[in-house]
Amino acid sequence: MKKLIKRFFDNEVLSYLFFGAAATLVYMSTRLAIFALSGHTTFSTITANVTAVLFAFVTNDTVVFKQERKGWQKRLIKFALARSGTLLLDIVLAQVLVDIYPNIIGQFVGNNRSLINSIESLFSQVLIIVLNYIFSKLFIFENKK
C-alpha cells in the first residue's frame, strides 16, 4: 500500500490533481461558509481564494513539483501573481453569474441564490485548476530537488 501511495504522489499530474482537489475543498468550504455568514460574494470569493492559494503553494512547492527550499520566496511571488490573475477571473465570473446575471444559472435551480453561488463556484474552480497547472508548470516551478 505504501508503494502505491508513493507511486501516486511521484506522478506529478496525479499529485497536482489530488492537491488541486484538496485546495478546491479548502476554497469551497471557506467560500460557502463566509458567504453563508456574510452574504457578500466578493468578500467570500477573496477570502476563500487567499486561503486556498496559501494551501496550494505549500503543497505544490513541497510535494507536487518537489522544489529545493532555496528560492521559495521568488516562487511564492510568481505563484501569488499567477493566482491573482485567476482570482480576478474568479471574481469576474462570480459577479457576472451570481450578482449581475443570476438567471443564467438560476433558471435551472429555481433562482436559489445559494445554489447559483455553489454551481458558479464549482464551474470556476474547474477552469481555474486547469489554468493554474499550466501557469505552475510553465512559469513558476522550474527547479526540482
PDB file of C-alpha atoms in Angstrom, residues 57-76 140-145:
ATOM      1  CA  PHE A  57       1.611  26.981  -2.675  1.00  0.00           C
ATOM      2  CA  VAL A  58       2.878  24.861   0.209  1.00  0.00           C
ATOM      3  CA  THR A  59       1.656  21.596  -1.335  1.00  0.00           C
ATOM      4  CA  ASN A  60       2.809  22.474  -4.864  1.00  0.00           C
ATOM      5  CA  ASP A  61       6.222  23.673  -3.738  1.00  0.00           C
ATOM      6  CA  THR A  62       6.996  20.751  -1.435  1.00  0.00           C
ATOM      7  CA  VAL A  63       5.063  17.744  -2.762  1.00  0.00           C
ATOM      8  CA  VAL A  64       3.915  18.230  -6.355  1.00  0.00           C
ATOM      9  CA  PHE A  65       6.851  19.974  -8.011  1.00  0.00           C
ATOM     10  CA  LYS A  66       9.416  18.933  -5.341  1.00  0.00           C
ATOM     11  CA  GLN A  67      11.309  22.212  -5.263  1.00  0.00           C
ATOM     12  CA  GLU A  68      14.533  22.992  -3.443  1.00  0.00           C
ATOM     13  CA  ARG A  69      13.988  25.192  -0.393  1.00  0.00           C
ATOM     14  CA  LYS A  70      16.248  27.803  -1.931  1.00  0.00           C
ATOM     15  CA  GLY A  71      14.342  30.444  -3.898  1.00  0.00           C
ATOM     16  CA  TRP A  72      10.923  29.741  -2.367  1.00  0.00           C
ATOM     17  CA  GLN A  73      10.256  33.470  -1.891  1.00  0.00           C
ATOM     18  CA  LYS A  74      10.628  34.151  -5.613  1.00  0.00           C
ATOM     19  CA  ARG A  75       8.367  31.190  -6.413  1.00  0.00           C
ATOM     20  CA  LEU A  76       5.817  32.432  -3.877  1.00  0.00           C
ATOM     21  CA  ILE A 140       6.713  29.015 -11.556  1.00  0.00           C
ATOM     22  CA  PHE A 141       8.167  25.648 -10.561  1.00  0.00           C
ATOM     23  CA  GLU A 142      11.238  25.155 -12.687  1.00  0.00           C
ATOM     24  CA  ASN A 143      13.840  23.697 -10.291  1.00  0.00           C
ATOM     25  CA  LYS A 144      13.474  20.218  -8.863  1.00  0.00           C
ATOM     26  CA  LYS A 145      15.333  18.789  -5.888  1.00  0.00           C
TER      27      LYS A 145
END
